[in-house]
Coordinates of C-alpha atoms and ligand atoms in Angstrom, one line a residue:
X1 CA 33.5 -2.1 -3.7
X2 CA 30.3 -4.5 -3.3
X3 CA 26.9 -2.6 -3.2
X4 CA 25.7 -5.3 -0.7
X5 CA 28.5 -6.9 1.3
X6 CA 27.5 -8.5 4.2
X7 CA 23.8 -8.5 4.7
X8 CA 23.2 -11.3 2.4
X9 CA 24.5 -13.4 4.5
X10 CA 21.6 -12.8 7.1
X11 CA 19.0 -13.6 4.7
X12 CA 18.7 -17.3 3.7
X13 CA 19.0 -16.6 -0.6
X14 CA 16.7 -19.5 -0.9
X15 CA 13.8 -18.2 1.0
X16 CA 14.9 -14.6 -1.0
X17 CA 14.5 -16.3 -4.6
X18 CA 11.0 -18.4 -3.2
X19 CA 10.2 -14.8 -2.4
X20 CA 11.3 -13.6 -6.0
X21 CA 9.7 -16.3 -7.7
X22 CA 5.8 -15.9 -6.1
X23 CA 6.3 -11.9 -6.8
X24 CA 6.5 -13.2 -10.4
X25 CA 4.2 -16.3 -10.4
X26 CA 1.5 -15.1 -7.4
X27 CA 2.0 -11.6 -7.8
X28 CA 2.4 -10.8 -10.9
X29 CA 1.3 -13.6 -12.9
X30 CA 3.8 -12.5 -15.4
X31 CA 3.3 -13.6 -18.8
X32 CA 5.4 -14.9 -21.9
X33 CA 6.6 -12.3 -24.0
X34 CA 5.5 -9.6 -20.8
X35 CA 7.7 -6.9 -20.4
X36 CA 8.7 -5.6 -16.9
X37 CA 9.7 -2.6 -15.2
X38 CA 10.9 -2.8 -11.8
X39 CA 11.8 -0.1 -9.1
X40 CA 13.7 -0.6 -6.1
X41 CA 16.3 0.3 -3.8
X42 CA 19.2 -0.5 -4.6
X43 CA 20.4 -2.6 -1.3
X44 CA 17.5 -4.8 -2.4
X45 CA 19.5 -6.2 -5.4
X46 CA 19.7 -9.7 -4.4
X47 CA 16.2 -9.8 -4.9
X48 CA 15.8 -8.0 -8.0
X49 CA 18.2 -10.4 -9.3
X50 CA 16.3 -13.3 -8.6
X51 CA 13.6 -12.0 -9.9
X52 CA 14.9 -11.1 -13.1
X53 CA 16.2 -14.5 -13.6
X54 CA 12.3 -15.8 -12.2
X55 CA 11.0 -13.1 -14.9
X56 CA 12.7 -14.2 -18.1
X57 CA 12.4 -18.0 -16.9
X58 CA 8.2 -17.5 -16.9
X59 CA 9.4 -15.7 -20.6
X60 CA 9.5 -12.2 -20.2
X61 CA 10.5 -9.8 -22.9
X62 CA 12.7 -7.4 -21.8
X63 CA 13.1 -6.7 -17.8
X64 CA 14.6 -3.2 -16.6
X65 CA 15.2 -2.0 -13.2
X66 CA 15.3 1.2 -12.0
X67 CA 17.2 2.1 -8.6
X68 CA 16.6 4.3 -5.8
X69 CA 19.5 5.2 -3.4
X70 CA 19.0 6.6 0.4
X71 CA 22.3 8.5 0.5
X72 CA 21.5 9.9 -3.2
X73 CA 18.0 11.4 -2.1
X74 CA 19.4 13.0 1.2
X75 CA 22.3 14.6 -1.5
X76 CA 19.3 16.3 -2.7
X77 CA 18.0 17.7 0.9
X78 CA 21.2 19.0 1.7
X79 CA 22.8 20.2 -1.2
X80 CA 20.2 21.1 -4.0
X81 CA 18.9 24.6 -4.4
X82 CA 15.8 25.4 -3.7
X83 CA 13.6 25.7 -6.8
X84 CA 15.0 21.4 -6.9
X85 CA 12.2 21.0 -5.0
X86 CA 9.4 21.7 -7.1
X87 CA 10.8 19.4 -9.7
X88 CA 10.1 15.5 -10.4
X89 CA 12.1 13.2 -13.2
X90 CA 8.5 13.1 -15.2
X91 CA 10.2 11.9 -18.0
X92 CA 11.0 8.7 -16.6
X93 CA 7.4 8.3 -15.6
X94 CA 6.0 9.0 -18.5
X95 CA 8.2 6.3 -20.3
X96 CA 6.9 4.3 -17.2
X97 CA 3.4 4.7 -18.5
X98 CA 4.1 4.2 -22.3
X99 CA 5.8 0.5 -21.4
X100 CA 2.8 0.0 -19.4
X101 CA 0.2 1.2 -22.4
X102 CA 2.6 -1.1 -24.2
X103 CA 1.9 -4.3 -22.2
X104 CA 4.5 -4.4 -19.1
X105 CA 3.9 -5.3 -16.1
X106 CA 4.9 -3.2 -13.1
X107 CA 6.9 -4.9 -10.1
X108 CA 7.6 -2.2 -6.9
X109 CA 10.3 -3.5 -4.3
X110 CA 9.3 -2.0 -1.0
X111 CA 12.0 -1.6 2.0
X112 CA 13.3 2.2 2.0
X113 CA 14.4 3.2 5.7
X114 CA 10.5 4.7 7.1
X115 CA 13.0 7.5 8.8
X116 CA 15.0 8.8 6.1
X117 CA 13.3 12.1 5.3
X118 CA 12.7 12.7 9.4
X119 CA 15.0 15.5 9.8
X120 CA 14.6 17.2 6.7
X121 CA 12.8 20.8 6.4
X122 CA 8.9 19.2 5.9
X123 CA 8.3 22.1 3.3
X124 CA 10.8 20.7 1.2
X125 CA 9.7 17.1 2.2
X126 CA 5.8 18.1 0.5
X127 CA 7.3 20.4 -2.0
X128 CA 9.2 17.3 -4.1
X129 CA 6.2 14.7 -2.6
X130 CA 3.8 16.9 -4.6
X131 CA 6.0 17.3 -7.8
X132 CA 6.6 13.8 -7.5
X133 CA 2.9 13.0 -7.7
X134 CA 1.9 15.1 -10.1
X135 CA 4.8 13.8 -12.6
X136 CA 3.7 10.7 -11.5
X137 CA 0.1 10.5 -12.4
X138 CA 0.2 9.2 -16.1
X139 CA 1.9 5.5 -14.7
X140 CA -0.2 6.0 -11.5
X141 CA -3.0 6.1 -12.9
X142 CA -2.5 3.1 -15.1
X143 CA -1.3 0.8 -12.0
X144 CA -4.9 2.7 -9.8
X145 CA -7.0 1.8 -13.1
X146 CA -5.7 -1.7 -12.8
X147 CA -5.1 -1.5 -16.4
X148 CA -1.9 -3.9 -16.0
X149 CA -0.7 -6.6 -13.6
X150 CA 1.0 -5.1 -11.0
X151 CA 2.8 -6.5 -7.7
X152 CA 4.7 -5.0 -4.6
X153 CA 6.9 -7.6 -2.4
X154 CA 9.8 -6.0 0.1
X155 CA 13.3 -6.4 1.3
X156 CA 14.6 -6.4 4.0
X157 CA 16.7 -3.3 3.8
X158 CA 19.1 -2.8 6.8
X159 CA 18.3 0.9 7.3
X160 CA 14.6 -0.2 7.4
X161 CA 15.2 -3.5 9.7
X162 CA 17.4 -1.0 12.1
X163 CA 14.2 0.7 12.5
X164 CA 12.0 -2.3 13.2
X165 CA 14.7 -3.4 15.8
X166 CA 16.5 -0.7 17.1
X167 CA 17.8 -2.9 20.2
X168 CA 19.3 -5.5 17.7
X169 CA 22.6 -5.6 15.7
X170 CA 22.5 -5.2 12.6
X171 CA 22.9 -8.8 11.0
X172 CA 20.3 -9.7 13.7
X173 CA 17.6 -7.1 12.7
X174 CA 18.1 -7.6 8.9
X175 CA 17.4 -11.3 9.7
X176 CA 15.0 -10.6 12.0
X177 CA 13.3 -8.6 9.4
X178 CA 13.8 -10.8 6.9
X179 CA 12.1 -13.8 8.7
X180 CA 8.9 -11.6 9.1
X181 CA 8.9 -10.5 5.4
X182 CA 9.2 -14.4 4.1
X183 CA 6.5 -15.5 7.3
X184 CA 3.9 -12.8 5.8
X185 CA 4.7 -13.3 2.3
X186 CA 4.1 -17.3 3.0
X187 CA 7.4 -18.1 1.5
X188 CA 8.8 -20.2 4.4
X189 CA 6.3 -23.1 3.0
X190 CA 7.0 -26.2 1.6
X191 CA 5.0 -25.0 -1.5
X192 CA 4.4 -21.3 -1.6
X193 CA 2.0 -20.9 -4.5
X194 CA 0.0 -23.3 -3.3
X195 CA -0.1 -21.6 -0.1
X196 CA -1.4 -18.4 -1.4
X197 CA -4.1 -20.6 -3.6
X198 CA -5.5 -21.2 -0.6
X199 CA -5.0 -17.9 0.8
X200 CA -6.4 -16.0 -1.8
X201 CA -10.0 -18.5 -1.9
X202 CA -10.0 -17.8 2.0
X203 CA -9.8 -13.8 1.2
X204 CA -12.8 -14.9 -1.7
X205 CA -14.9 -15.5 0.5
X206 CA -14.9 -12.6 2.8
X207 CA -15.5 -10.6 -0.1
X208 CA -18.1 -12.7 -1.7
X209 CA -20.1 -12.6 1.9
X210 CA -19.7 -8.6 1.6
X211 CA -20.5 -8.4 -1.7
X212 CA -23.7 -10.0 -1.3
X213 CA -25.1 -8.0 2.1
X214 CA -24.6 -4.6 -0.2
X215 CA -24.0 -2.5 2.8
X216 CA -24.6 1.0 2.3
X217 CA -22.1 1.9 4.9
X218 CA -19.8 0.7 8.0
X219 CA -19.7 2.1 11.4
X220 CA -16.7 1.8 13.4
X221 CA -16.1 2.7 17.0
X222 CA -13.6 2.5 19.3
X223 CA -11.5 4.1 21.2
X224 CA -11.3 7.9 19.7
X225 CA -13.5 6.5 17.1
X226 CA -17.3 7.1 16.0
X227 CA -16.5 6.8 12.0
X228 CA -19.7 6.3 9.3
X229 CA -18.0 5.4 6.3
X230 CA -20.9 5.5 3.4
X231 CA -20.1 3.5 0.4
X232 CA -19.9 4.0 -2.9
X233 CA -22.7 3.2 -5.1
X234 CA -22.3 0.0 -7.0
X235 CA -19.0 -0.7 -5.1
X236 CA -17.6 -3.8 -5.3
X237 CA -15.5 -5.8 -2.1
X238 CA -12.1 -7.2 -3.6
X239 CA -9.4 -9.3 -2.0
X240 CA -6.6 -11.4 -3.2
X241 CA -6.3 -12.2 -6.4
X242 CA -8.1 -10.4 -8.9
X243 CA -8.1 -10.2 -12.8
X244 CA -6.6 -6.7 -14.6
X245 CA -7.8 -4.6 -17.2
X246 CA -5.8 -6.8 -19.6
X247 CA -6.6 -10.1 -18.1
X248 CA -4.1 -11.5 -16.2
X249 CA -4.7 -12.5 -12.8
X250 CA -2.6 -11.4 -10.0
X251 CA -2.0 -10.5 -6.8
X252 CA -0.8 -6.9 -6.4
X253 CA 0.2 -6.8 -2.6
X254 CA 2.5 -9.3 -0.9
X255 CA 1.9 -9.8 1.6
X256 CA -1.9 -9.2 1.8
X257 CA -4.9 -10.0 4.3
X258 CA -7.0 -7.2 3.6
X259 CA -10.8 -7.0 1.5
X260 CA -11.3 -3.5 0.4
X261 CA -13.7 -1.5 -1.1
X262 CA -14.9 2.3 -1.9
X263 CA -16.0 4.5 0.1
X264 CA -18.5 7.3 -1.3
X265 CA -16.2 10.2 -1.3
X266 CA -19.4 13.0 0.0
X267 CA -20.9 10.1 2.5
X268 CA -17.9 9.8 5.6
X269 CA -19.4 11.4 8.9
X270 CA -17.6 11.6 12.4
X271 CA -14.0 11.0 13.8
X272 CA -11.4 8.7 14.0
X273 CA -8.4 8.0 15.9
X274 CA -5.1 6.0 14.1
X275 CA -4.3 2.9 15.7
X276 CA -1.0 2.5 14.4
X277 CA 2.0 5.3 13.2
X278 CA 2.1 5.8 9.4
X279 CA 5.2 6.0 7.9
X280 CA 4.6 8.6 4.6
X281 CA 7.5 8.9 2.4
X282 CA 10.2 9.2 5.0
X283 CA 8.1 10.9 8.0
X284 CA 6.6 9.2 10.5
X285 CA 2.9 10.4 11.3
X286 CA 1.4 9.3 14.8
X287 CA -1.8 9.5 16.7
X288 CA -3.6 10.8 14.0
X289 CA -7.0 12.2 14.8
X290 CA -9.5 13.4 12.0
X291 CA -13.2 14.4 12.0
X292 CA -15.2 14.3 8.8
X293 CA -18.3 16.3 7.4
X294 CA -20.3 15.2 4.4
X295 CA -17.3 13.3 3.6
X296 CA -14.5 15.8 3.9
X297 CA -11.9 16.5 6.3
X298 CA -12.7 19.3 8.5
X299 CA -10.1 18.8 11.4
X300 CA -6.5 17.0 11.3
X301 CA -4.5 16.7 14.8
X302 CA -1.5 14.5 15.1
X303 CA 1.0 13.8 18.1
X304 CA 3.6 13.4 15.4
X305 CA 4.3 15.1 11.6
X306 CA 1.1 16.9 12.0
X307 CA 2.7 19.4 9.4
X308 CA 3.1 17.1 6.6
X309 CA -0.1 15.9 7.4
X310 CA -1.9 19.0 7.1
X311 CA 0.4 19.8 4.0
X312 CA -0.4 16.2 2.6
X313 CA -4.5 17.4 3.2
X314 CA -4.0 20.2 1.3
X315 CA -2.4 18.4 -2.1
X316 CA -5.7 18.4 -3.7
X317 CA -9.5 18.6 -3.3
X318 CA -9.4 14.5 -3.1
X319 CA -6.8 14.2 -0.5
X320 CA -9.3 15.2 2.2
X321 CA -12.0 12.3 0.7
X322 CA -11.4 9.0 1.0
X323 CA -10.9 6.2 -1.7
X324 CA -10.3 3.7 0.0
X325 CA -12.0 1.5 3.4
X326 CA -10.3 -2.2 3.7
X327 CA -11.0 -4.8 6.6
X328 CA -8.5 -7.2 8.0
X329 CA -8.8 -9.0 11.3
X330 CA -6.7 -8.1 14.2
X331 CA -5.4 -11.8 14.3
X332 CA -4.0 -11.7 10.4
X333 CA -0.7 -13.5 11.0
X334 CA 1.5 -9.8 10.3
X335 CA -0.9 -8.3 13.3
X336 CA 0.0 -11.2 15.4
X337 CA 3.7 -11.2 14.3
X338 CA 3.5 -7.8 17.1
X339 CA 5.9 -6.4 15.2
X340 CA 5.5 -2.2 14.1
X341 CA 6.7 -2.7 10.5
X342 CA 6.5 1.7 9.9
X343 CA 6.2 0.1 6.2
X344 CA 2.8 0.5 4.7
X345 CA 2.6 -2.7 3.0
X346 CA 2.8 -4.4 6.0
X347 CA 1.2 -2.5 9.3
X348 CA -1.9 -1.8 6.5
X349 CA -2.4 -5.7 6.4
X350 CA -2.5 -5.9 9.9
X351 CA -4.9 -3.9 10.7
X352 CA -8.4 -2.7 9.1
X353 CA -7.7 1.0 7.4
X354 CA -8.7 3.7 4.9
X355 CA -7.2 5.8 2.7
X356 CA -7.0 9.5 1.8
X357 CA -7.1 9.9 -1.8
X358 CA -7.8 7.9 -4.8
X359 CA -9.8 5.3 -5.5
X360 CA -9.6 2.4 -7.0
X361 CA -12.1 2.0 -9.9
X362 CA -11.7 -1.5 -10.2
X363 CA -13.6 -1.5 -6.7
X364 CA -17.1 -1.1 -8.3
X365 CA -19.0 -3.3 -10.3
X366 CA -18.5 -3.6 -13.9
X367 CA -15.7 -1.5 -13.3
X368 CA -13.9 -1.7 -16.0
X369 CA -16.6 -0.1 -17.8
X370 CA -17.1 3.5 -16.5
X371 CA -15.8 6.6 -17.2
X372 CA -14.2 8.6 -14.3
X373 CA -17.1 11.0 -14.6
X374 CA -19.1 7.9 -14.1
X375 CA -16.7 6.6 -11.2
X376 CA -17.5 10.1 -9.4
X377 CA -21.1 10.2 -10.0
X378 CA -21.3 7.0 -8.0
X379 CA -19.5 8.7 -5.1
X380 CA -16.1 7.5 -6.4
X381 CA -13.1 9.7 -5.5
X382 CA -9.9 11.4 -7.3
X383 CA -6.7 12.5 -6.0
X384 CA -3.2 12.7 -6.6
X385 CA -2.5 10.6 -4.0
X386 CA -3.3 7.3 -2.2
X387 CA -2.2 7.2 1.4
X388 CA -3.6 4.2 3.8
X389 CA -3.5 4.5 7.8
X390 CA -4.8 2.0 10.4
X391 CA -7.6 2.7 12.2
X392 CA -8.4 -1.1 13.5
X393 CA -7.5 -3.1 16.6
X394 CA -8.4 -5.5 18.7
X395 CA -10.9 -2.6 20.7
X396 CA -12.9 -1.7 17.1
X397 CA -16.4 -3.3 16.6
X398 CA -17.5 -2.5 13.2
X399 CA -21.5 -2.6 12.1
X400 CA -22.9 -2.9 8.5
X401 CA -25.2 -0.9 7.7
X402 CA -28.3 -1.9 5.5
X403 CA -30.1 0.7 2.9
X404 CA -32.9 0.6 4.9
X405 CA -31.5 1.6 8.3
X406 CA -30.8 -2.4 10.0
X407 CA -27.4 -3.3 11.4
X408 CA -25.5 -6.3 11.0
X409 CA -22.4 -7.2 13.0
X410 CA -19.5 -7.3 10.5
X411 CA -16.6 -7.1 13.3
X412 CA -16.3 -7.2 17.1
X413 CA -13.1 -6.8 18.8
X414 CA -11.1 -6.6 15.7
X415 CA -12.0 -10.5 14.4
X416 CA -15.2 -11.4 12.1
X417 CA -18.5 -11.5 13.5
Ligands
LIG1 ZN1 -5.7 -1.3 1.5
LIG2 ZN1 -4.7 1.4 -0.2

């Protein structure tokens, strides 16, 4: 028995090892003697093979992988008892965050089926997604300290491109799928990492511009949205490429579009409608509708999954703050792709969002320097988790707005101003 028998054939392998080799040049930046830990599900294989090969080719160390299975994790929802649920394999990520303390990089294949968890009992669904993130923290935190270089990229998995193209067949959607994920990576180029050179100075300047108007907060409205998003003190825009704790320059999302910054956790006024479904660790989360008071959640509706929303709220004191506000114009080239990835990494980059949850600290400037007590004095938030949803589109005008009161147009109808 083959693990991956006849998808491979629906995804040209030398777009999938262009793809493997900018996750390792472009994303991660890996370097010689660099150790690497990779997660992924296992139908995405090809890939991590190629990128093992990229990996010790650029002179990595040692490389190890570390699968994820869909029919293994709905095992667990169907036949586990009960107190399974409130467990997490912490062991594993704690050795996670003693290779990373020891100098490995961290590479995250992307692609798991959106759907998977969608009929399971959503008690059980938050129960393990807690234990999960609480066993988790010591890598997380490493990887949301940008201590090391890190990098996601995606596969196309089939039970994911099934999702994106429900009317296709199979071979169709994966290739479908796989088209999209090698157009938004910039991989169907003649010369990729060039490509994303010129990307990533494009997405430096858009951050550069922001950084030097020091806002002291956005206003976005729209349709279902009247959203003050106050930002942190001394925050710093970031985009593209950008330098770790330990020096190496990469880029952590592929593909990306977005500049982000942080928002001050107490300083978020007003409501906001999402724009596009959010797919959270198996559920699918619609027509989200929030309203905010001195920074913190006060009301959560959605059409869809409002339960794990409300049970996702209530994971912390954080997860109801944000940590996150990020800007990317409505005609990025995933947006105008039309296609609903219900993959983070992807519908996040076609649309401007924010995020419940952690921030990232690397986000303010001089960064690198400041304590977390420091980090929060400045309005910087903590959480267990980190989960981004779109609230931009082609109806959202967004203002800056100065320290002393005066606007400035920062986006109308979704595009630059
Ligand atoms: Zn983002
Ligand atoms: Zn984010």
């Amino acid at each position: 028995m083959t693990i991956v028998p006849n998808f491979q054939t629906a995804i040209d392998p030398q777009k999938l090892e262009k793809l493997a080799e900018v996750a390792v040049k472009v994303g991660l930046g890996l370097e010689k003697g660099q150790d690497l830990v990779i997660t992924a599900p296992v139908a995405a294989l090809p890939l991590v093979r190629f990128i093992t090969k990229h990996a010790y080719m650029a002179g990595a160390g040692i490389v190890s992988a570390f699968y994820s299975d869909e029919e293994t994790t709905l095992a667990r929802y169907r036949h586990a008892p009960d107190a399974s649920f409130d467990k997490a394999a912490g062991w594993l990520y704690e050795g996670m965050a003693k290779a990373y303390e020891n100098g490995a990089a961290r590479l995250a294949i992307a692609g798991d089926n959106p759907m998977l968890l969608s009929e399971q009992d959503p008690s059980k669904v938050a129960r393990a997604n807690k234990a999960n993130s609480m066993a988790y923290k010591p890598a997380l935190e490493k990887i949301a300290n940008f201590d090391i270089n890190w990098n996601i990229v995606s596969y196309p998995n089939p039970s994911w491109a099934r999702q994106v193209f429900p009317d296709l067949p199979e071979d169709a959607a994966v290739a479908k799928l796989a088209d999209a994920i090698f157009a938004a990576s910039r991989v169907d180029v003649a010369d990729p990492v060039a490509a994303w050179a010129e990307h990533n100075a494009n997405l430096k300047k858009r951050s550069t511009w922001l950084n030097g108007e020091r806002f002291a907060a956005l206003h976005f409205t729209g349709p279902g949205t009247d959203l003050t998003v106050g930002l942190a003190d001394g925050h710093e825009w970031h985009g593209g490429a950008s330098k770790a704790k330990n020096g190496i320059i990469c880029n952590p999302n592929i593909p990306t579009e977005e500049v982000f910054t942080t928002p001050h956790a107490l300083k978020v006024e007003g409501h906001v409608s999402s724009t596009k479904p959010l797919s959270h660790q198996g559920t699918l989360i619609d027509d989200i509708q929030v309203r905010f008071e001195g920074g913190r959640i006060i009301e959560a509706k959605a059409s869809k999954g409002e339960e794990v929303l409300n049970k996702v709220l209530d994971t912390d004191e954080g997860a109801r703050r944000l940590g996150e506000v990020a800007l990317v114009p409505h005609s990025s080239p995933i947006s105008a792709s039309g296609i609903l990835f219900y993959n983070t990494l992807f519908d996040e980059n076609a649309s401007c969002h924010i995020a419940l949850g952690q921030c990232y600290s690397k986000c303010f400037l001089d960064g690198a320097s400041l304590t977390p007590d420091e980090i929060k004095a400045q309005g910087g938030n903590s959480s267990l988790i980190h989960i981004d949803w779109m609230i931009g589109s082609d109806k959202v005008d967004i203002d800056g707005i100065r320290p002393d009161g005066s606007r400035v147009p920062v986006m109308r109808k979704g595009e630059w101003a």
